[in-house]
Short mmCIF file of C-alpha atoms in Angstrom, two decimals:
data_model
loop_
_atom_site.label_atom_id
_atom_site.label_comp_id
_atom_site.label_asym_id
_atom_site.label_seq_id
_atom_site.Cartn_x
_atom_site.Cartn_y
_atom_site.Cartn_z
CA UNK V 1 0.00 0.00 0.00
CA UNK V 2 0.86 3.60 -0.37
CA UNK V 3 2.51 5.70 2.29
CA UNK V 4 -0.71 7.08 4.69
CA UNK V 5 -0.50 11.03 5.07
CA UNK V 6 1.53 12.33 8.42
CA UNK V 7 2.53 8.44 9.80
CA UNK V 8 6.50 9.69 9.23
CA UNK V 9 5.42 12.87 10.91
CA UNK V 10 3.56 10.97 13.98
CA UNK V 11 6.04 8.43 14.17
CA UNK V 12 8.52 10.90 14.87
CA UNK V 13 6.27 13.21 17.44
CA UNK V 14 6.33 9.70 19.26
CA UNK V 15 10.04 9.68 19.73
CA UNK V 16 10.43 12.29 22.78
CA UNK V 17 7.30 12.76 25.35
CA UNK V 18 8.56 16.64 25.41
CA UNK V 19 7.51 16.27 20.87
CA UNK V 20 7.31 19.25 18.60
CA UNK V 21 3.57 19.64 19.48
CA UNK V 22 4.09 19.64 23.09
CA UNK V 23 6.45 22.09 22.67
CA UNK V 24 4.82 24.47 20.71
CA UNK V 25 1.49 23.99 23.10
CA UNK V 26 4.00 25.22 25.84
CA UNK V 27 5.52 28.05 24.38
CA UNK V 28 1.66 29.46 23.56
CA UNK V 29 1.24 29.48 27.31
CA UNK V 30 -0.24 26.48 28.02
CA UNK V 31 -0.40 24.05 30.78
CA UNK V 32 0.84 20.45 30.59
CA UNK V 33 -1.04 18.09 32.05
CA UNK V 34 0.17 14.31 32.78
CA UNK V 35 -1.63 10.97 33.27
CA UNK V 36 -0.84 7.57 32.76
CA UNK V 37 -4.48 5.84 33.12
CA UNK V 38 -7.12 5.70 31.09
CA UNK V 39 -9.31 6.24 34.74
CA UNK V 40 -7.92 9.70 34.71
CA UNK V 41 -10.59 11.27 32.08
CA UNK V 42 -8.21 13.10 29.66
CA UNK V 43 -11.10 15.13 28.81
CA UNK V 44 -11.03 17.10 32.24
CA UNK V 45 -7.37 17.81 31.08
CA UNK V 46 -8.14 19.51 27.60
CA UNK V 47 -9.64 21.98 29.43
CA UNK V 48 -9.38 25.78 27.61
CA UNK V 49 -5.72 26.60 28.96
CA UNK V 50 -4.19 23.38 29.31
CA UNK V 51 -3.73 20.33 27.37
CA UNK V 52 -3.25 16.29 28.75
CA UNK V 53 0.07 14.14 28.09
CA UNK V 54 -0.22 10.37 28.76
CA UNK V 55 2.94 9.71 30.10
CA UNK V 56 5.61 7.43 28.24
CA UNK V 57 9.00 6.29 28.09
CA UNK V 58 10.23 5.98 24.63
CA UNK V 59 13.68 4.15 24.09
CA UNK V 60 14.13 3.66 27.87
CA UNK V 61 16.26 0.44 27.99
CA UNK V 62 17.36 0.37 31.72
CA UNK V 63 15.86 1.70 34.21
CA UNK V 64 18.67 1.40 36.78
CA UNK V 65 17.93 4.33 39.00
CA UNK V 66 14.75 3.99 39.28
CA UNK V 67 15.32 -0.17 40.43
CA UNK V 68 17.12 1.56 43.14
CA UNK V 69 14.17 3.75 44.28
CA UNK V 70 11.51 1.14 43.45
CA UNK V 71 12.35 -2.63 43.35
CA UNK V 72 13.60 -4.93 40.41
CA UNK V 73 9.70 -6.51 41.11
CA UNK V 74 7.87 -3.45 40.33
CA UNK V 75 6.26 -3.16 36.67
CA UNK V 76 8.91 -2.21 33.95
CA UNK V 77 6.52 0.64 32.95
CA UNK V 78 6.25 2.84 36.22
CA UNK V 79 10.16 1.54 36.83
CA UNK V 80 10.35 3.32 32.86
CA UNK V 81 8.78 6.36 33.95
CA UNK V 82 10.98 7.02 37.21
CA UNK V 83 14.16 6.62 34.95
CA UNK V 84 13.17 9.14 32.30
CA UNK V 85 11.64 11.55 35.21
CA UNK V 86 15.16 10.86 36.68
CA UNK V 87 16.80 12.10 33.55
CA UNK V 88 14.59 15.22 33.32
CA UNK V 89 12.74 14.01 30.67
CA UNK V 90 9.18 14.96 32.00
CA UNK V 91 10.09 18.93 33.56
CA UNK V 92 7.91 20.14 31.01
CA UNK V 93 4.61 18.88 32.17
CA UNK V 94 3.00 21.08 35.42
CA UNK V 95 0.94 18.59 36.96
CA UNK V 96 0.56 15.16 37.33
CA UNK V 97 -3.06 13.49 37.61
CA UNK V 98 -2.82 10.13 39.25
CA UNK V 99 -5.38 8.10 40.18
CA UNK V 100 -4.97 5.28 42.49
CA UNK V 101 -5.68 2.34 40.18
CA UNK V 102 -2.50 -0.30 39.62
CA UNK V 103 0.57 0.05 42.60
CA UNK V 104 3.18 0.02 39.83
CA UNK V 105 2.24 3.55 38.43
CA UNK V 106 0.73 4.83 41.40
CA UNK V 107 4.76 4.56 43.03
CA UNK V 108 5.84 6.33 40.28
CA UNK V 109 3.72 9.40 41.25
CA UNK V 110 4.76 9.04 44.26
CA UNK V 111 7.93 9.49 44.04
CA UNK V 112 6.97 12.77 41.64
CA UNK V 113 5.13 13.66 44.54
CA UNK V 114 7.79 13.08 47.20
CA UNK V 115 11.62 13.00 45.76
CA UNK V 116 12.85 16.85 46.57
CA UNK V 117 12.80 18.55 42.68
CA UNK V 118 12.54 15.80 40.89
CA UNK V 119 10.51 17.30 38.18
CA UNK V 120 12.16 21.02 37.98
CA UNK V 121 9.31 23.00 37.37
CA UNK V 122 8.21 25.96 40.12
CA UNK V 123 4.06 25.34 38.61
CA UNK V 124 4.50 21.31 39.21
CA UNK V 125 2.19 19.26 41.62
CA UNK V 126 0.29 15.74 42.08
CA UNK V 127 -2.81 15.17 42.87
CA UNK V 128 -4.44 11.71 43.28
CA UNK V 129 -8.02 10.53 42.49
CA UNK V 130 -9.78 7.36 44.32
CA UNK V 131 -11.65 5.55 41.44
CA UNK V 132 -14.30 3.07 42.43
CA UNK V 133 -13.96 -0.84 41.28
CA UNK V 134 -17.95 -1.30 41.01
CA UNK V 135 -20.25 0.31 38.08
CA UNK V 136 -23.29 1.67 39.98
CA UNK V 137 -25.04 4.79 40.47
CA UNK V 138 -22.74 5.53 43.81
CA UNK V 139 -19.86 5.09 42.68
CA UNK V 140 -20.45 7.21 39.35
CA UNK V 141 -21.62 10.04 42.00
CA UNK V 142 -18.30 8.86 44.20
CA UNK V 143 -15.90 9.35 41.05
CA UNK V 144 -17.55 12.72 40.37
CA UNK V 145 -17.04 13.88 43.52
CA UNK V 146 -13.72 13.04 43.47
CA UNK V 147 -12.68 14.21 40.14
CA UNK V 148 -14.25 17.46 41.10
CA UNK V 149 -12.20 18.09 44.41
CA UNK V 150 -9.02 16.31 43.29
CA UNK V 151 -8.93 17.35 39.36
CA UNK V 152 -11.46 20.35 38.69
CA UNK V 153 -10.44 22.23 41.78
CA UNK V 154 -6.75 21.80 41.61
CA UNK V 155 -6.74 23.56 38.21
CA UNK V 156 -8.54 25.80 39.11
CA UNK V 157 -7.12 26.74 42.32
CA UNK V 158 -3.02 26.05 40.98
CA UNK V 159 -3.97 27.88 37.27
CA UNK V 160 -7.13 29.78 36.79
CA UNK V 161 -8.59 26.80 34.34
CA UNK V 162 -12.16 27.73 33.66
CA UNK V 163 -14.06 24.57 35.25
CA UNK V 164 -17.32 24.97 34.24
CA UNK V 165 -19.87 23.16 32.77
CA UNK V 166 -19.90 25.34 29.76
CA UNK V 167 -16.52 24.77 29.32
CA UNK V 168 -16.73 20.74 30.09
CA UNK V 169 -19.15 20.44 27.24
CA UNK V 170 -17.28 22.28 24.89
CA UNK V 171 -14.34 20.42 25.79
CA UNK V 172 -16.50 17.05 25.65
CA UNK V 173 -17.47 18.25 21.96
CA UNK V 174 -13.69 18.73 20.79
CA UNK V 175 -12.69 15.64 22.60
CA UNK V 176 -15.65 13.18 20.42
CA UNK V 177 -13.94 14.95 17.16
CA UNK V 178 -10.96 12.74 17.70
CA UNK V 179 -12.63 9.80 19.30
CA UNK V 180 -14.57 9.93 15.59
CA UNK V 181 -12.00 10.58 13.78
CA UNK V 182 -10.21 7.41 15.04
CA UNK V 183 -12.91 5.44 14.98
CA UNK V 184 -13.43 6.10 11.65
CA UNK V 185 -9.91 5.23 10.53
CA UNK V 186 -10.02 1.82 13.14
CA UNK V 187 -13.39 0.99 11.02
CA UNK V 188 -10.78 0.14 7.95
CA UNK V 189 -9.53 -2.61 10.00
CA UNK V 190 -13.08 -4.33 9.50
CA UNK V 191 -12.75 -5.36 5.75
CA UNK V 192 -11.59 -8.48 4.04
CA UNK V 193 -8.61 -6.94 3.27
CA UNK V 194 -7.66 -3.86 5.63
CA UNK V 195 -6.63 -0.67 4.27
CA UNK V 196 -4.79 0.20 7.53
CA UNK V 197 -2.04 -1.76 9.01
CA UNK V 198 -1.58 -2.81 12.81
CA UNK V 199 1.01 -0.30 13.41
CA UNK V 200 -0.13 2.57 11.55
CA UNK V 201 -3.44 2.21 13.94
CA UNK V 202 -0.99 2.14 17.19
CA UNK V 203 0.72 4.97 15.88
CA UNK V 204 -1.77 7.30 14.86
CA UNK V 205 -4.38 6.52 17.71
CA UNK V 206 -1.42 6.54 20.28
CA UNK V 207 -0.07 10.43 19.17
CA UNK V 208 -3.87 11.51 20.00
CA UNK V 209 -3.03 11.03 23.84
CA UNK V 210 0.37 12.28 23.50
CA UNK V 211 -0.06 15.39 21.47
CA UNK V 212 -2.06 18.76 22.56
CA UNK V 213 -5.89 18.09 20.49
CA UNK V 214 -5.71 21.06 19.18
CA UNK V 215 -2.87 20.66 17.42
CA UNK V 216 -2.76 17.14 16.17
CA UNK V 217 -6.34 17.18 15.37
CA UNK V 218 -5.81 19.07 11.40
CA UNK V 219 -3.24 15.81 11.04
CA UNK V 220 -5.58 13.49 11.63
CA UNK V 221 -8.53 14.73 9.98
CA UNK V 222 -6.15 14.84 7.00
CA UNK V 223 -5.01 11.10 7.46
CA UNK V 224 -8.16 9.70 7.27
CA UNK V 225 -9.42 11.54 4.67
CA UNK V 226 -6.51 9.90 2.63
CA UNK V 227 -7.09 6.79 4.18
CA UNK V 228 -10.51 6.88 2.50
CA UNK V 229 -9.09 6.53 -0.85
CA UNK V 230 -6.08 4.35 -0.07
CA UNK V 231 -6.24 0.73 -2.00
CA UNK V 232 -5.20 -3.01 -0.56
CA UNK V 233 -2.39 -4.48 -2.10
CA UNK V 234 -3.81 -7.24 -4.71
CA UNK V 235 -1.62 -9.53 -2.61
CA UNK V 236 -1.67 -9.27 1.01
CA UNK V 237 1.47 -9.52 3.07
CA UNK V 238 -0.41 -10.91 5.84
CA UNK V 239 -1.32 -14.63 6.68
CA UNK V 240 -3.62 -14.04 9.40
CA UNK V 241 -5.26 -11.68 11.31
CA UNK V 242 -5.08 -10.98 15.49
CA UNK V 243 -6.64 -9.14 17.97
CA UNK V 244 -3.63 -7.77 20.08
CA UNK V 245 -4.60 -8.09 24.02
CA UNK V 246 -3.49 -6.96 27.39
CA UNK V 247 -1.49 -4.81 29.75
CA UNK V 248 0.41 -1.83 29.24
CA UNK V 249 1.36 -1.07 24.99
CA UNK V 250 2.49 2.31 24.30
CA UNK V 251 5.62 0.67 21.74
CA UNK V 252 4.62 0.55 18.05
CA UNK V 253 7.47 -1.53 17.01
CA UNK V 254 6.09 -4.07 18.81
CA UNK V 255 2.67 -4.19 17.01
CA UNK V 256 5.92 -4.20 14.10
CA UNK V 257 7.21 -7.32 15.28
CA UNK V 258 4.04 -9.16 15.46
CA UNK V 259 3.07 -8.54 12.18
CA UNK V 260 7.01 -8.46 10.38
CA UNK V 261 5.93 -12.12 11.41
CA UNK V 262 2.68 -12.45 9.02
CA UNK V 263 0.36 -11.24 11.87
CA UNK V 264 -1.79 -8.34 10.77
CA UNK V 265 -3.39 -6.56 13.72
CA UNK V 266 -6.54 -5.71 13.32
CA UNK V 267 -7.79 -4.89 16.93
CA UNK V 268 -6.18 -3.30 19.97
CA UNK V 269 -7.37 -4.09 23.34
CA UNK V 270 -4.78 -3.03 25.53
CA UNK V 271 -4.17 -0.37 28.20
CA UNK V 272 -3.11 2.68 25.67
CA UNK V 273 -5.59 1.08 22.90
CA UNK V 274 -8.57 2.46 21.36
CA UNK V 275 -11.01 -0.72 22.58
CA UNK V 276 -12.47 1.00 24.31
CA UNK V 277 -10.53 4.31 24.91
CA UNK V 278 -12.27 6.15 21.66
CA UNK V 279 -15.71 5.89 22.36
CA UNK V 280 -17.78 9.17 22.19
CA UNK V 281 -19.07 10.81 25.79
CA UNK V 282 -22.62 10.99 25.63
CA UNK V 283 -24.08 13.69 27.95
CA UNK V 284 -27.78 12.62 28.70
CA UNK V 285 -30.68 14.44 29.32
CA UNK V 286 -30.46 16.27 33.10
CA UNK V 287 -27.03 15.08 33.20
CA UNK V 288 -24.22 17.67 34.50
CA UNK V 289 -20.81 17.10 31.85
CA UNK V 290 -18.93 16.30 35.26
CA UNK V 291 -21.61 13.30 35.99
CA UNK V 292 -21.44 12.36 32.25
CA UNK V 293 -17.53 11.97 32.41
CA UNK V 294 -17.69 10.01 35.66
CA UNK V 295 -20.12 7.39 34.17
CA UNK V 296 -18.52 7.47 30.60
CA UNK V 297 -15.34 6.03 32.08
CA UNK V 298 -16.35 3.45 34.14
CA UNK V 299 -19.20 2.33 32.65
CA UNK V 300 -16.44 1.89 29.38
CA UNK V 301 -13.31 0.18 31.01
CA UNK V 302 -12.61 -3.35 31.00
CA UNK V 303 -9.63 -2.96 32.92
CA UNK V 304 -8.78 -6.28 35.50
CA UNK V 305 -8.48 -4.41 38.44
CA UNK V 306 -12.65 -5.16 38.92
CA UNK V 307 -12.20 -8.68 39.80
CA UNK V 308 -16.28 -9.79 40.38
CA UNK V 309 -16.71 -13.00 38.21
CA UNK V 310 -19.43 -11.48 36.21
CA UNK V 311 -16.76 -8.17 35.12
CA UNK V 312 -14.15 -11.15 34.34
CA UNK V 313 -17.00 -13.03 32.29
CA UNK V 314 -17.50 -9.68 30.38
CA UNK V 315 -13.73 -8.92 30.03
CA UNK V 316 -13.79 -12.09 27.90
CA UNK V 317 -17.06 -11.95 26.13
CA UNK V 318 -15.78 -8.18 24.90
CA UNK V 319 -12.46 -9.59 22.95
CA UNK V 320 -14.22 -12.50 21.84
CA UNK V 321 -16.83 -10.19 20.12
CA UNK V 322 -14.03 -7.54 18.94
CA UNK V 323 -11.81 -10.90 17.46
CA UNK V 324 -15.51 -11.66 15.52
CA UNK V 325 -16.30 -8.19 14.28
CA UNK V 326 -12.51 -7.56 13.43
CA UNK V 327 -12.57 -11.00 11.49
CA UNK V 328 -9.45 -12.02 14.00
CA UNK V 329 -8.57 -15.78 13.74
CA UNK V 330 -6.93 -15.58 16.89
CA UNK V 331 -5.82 -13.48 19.96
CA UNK V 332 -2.21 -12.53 21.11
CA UNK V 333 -2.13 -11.71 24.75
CA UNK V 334 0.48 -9.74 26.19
CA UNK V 335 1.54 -8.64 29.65
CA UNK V 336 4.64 -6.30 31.04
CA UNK V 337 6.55 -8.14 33.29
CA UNK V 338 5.49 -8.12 36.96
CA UNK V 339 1.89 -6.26 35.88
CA UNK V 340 -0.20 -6.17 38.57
CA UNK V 341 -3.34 -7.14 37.10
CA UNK V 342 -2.55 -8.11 34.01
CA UNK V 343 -0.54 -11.24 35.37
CA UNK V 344 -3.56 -13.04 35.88
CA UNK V 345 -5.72 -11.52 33.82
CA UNK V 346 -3.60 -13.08 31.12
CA UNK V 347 -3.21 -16.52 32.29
CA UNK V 348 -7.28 -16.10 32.83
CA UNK V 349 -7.27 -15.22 28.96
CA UNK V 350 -4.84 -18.01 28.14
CA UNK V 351 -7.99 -21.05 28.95
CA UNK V 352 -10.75 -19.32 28.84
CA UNK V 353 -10.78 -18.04 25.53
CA UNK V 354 -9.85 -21.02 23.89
CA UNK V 355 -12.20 -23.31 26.00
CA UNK V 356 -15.21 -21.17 26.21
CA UNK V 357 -15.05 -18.80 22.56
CA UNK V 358 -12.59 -21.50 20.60
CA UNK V 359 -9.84 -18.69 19.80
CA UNK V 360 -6.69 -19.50 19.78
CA UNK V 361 -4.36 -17.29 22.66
CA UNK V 362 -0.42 -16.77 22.33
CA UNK V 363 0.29 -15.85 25.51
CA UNK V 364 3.37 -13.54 26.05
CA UNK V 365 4.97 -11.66 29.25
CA UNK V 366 7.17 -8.89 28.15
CA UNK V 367 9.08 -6.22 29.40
CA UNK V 368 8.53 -2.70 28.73
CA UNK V 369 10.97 -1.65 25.72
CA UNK V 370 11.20 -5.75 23.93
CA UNK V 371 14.90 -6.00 23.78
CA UNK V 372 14.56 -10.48 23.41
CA UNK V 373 12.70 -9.39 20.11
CA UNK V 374 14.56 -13.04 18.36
CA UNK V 375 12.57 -14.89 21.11
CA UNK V 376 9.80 -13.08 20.84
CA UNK V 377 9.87 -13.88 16.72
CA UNK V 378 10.33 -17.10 17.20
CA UNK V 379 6.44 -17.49 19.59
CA UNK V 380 4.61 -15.32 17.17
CA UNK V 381 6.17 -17.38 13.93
CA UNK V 382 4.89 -20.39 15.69
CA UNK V 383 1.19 -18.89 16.34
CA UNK V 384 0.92 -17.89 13.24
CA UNK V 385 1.69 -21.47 11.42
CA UNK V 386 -0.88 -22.81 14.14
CA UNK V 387 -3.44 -20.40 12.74
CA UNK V 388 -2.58 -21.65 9.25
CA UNK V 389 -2.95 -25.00 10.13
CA UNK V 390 -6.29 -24.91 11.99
CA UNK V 391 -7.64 -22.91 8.57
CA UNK V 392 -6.76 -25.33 6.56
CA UNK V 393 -8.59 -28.23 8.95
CA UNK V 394 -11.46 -26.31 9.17
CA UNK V 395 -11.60 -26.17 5.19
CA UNK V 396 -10.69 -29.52 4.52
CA UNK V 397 -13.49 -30.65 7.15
CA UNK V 398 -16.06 -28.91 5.63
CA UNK V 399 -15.34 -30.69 2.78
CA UNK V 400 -15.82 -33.59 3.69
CA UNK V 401 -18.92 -32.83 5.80
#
């Protein structure tokens, strides 16, 4: 296929957290907001006046320094994050929005929080948010509460953000432009043949969270307007297709790997992924914007910290319905070493799916920047011959009836 519009340009905004974008966001006066979970609304931090940054570690090989604050046990990610803070890779941003969701990342802030000057930035604080594990009409009124006091307020109070309602909707509004506009361009990952690889997807959804909306938003709308008239190859260099599954993915060259290996990922349900993560806020009738966030996000996540039997059932059911409507023949599932939820969660995934929805799982623990990529190969190459040689059983049985 044909180069898509901007990738080279997103690709490379992907290379440094403190990105051209960022930069240019900064210099026109505005506030930098991090986050790292998808339980922190990123909405409430596009606010008129400031502008969210999910957190990330690109090209961080060894985190040595932060092993020494944290522990050689502690997720790879949040170990990630405390190196490159370490480094002064994250003094641009002026607050960090935790909430306290996995122990890995919540450390991490932390230590923001704690280690004297660690980010070197006079504006800079933290500010934690309690998020509720169940779904119900408390605890959407619970996490409203709480995102009022511990997000609204602090901007307010620390930088004169306009908080308002007026100002959430408008916000909300903005923020379902680019949850369209990449739902749109994941849609192309539903035909017979996809017009849109695997890593193109991680790329251009993943530079929506990293990137000020204002800015990357005229990129975007421009990519999938090109993607609308970009052709399949007559041949595909693909042998099957995958939904890609589990913790922590902010690395495109992984996506790479899998499908350098005749993978094609066509789904992306992972923490950083856009199932769910780029579904549209709905504000309903009598409903304040503040109430509507609340509910939006938890009524949305399937993340494994809710650990009820009938939210695990569901966890399942939802990537066994994505690997049907993406046309997936089977389901990589993926995990960052030591994850706190996702260790289970994806030995859970490993026999249920199989047993109960009859998809195939390759099950894979990784670290957080894949340096064992030749063993890694050498699993995926495997899965993907299975998957060849259950299609070719299935057509030879039917056959013979």
């Amino acid at each position: 296929m044909r180069d898509l519009k901007n990738v080279i340009f997103f690709d490379d905004l992907l290379q440094e957290s403190y990105n051209a974008l960022v930069r240019q966001a900064k210099e026109e006066g505005k506030y930098a907001l991090g986050y790292t979970c998808y339980f922190m609304p990123e909405v409430l931090l596009d606010l008129p006046g400031c502008f969210s940054v999910r957190l990330r570690a690109p090209r961080c090989t060894s985190p040595d320094m932060a092993t020494y604050y944290m522990s050689s046990r502690v997720c790879h990610y949040a170990r990630s994050l405390l190196e490159r803070a370490l480094e002064g890779g994250y003094n641009f941003i002026d607050a960090q929005l935790g909430t306290e969701t996995c122990a890995g990342t919540c450390r991490f802030q932390e230590h923001l929080a704690e280690l004297p000057d660690l980010i070197q930035n006079e504006n800079f604080f933290v500010s934690f948010t309690d998020v509720p594990f169940k779904k119900n009409e408390n605890s959407i009124e619970h996490f409203a509460a709480t995102l009022q006091k511990h997000v609204l307020d602090e901007l307010h109070e620390h930088f004169g953000i306009d908080t308002s309602d007026e100002a959430l909707r408008a916000t909300i509004e903005a923020h379902n432009e680019i949850c369209d506009i990449i739902t749109q361009i994941g849609e192309f990952r539903k035909l017979d043949k996809p017009t849109i690889t695997g890593t193109e997807f991680h790329i251009i959804n993943l530079v929506s969270m990293v990137c000020p909306k204002y800015l990357i938003l005229p990129y975007l709308r421009e990519t999938l307007e090109d993607l609308k008239t970009r052709e399949a190859d007559a041949k595909p260099n693909y042998r099957v297709k995958v939904v890609l599954a589990g913790s922590e993915n902010d690395d495109p060259d992984f996506t790479k790997l899998i499908e350098s290996c005749g993978a094609l990922v066509v789904a992306d349900r992972y923490c950083y992924g856009s199932l769910p993560g780029r579904e549209k806020i709905e504000i309903r009738k009598g409903e304040t914007a503040l109430r509507a966030v609340a509910r939006h996000y938890l009524e949305t996540s399937v993340c494994p910290r809710s650990m009820e039997q009938s939210a695990m059932r569901q966890r399942k059911k939802y990537i066994a319905d994505v690997a049907k409507e993406y046309k997936a023949d089977g389901v990589i599932v993926e995990s960052n070493k030591f994850c706190e939820y996702w260790s289970y969660e994806r030995v859970a995934d490993t026999i249920i799916l199989p047993r109960d929805f009859g998809l195939p799982v390759c099950s894979i623990e990784k670290e957080y920047i894949n340096s064992a990529s030749g063993q890694l190969r050498t699993r995926f190459q495997a899965f993907v011959e299975s998957l060849e040689i259950k299609k070719i059983q299935e057509k030879e049985g039917a056959k013979n009836g």
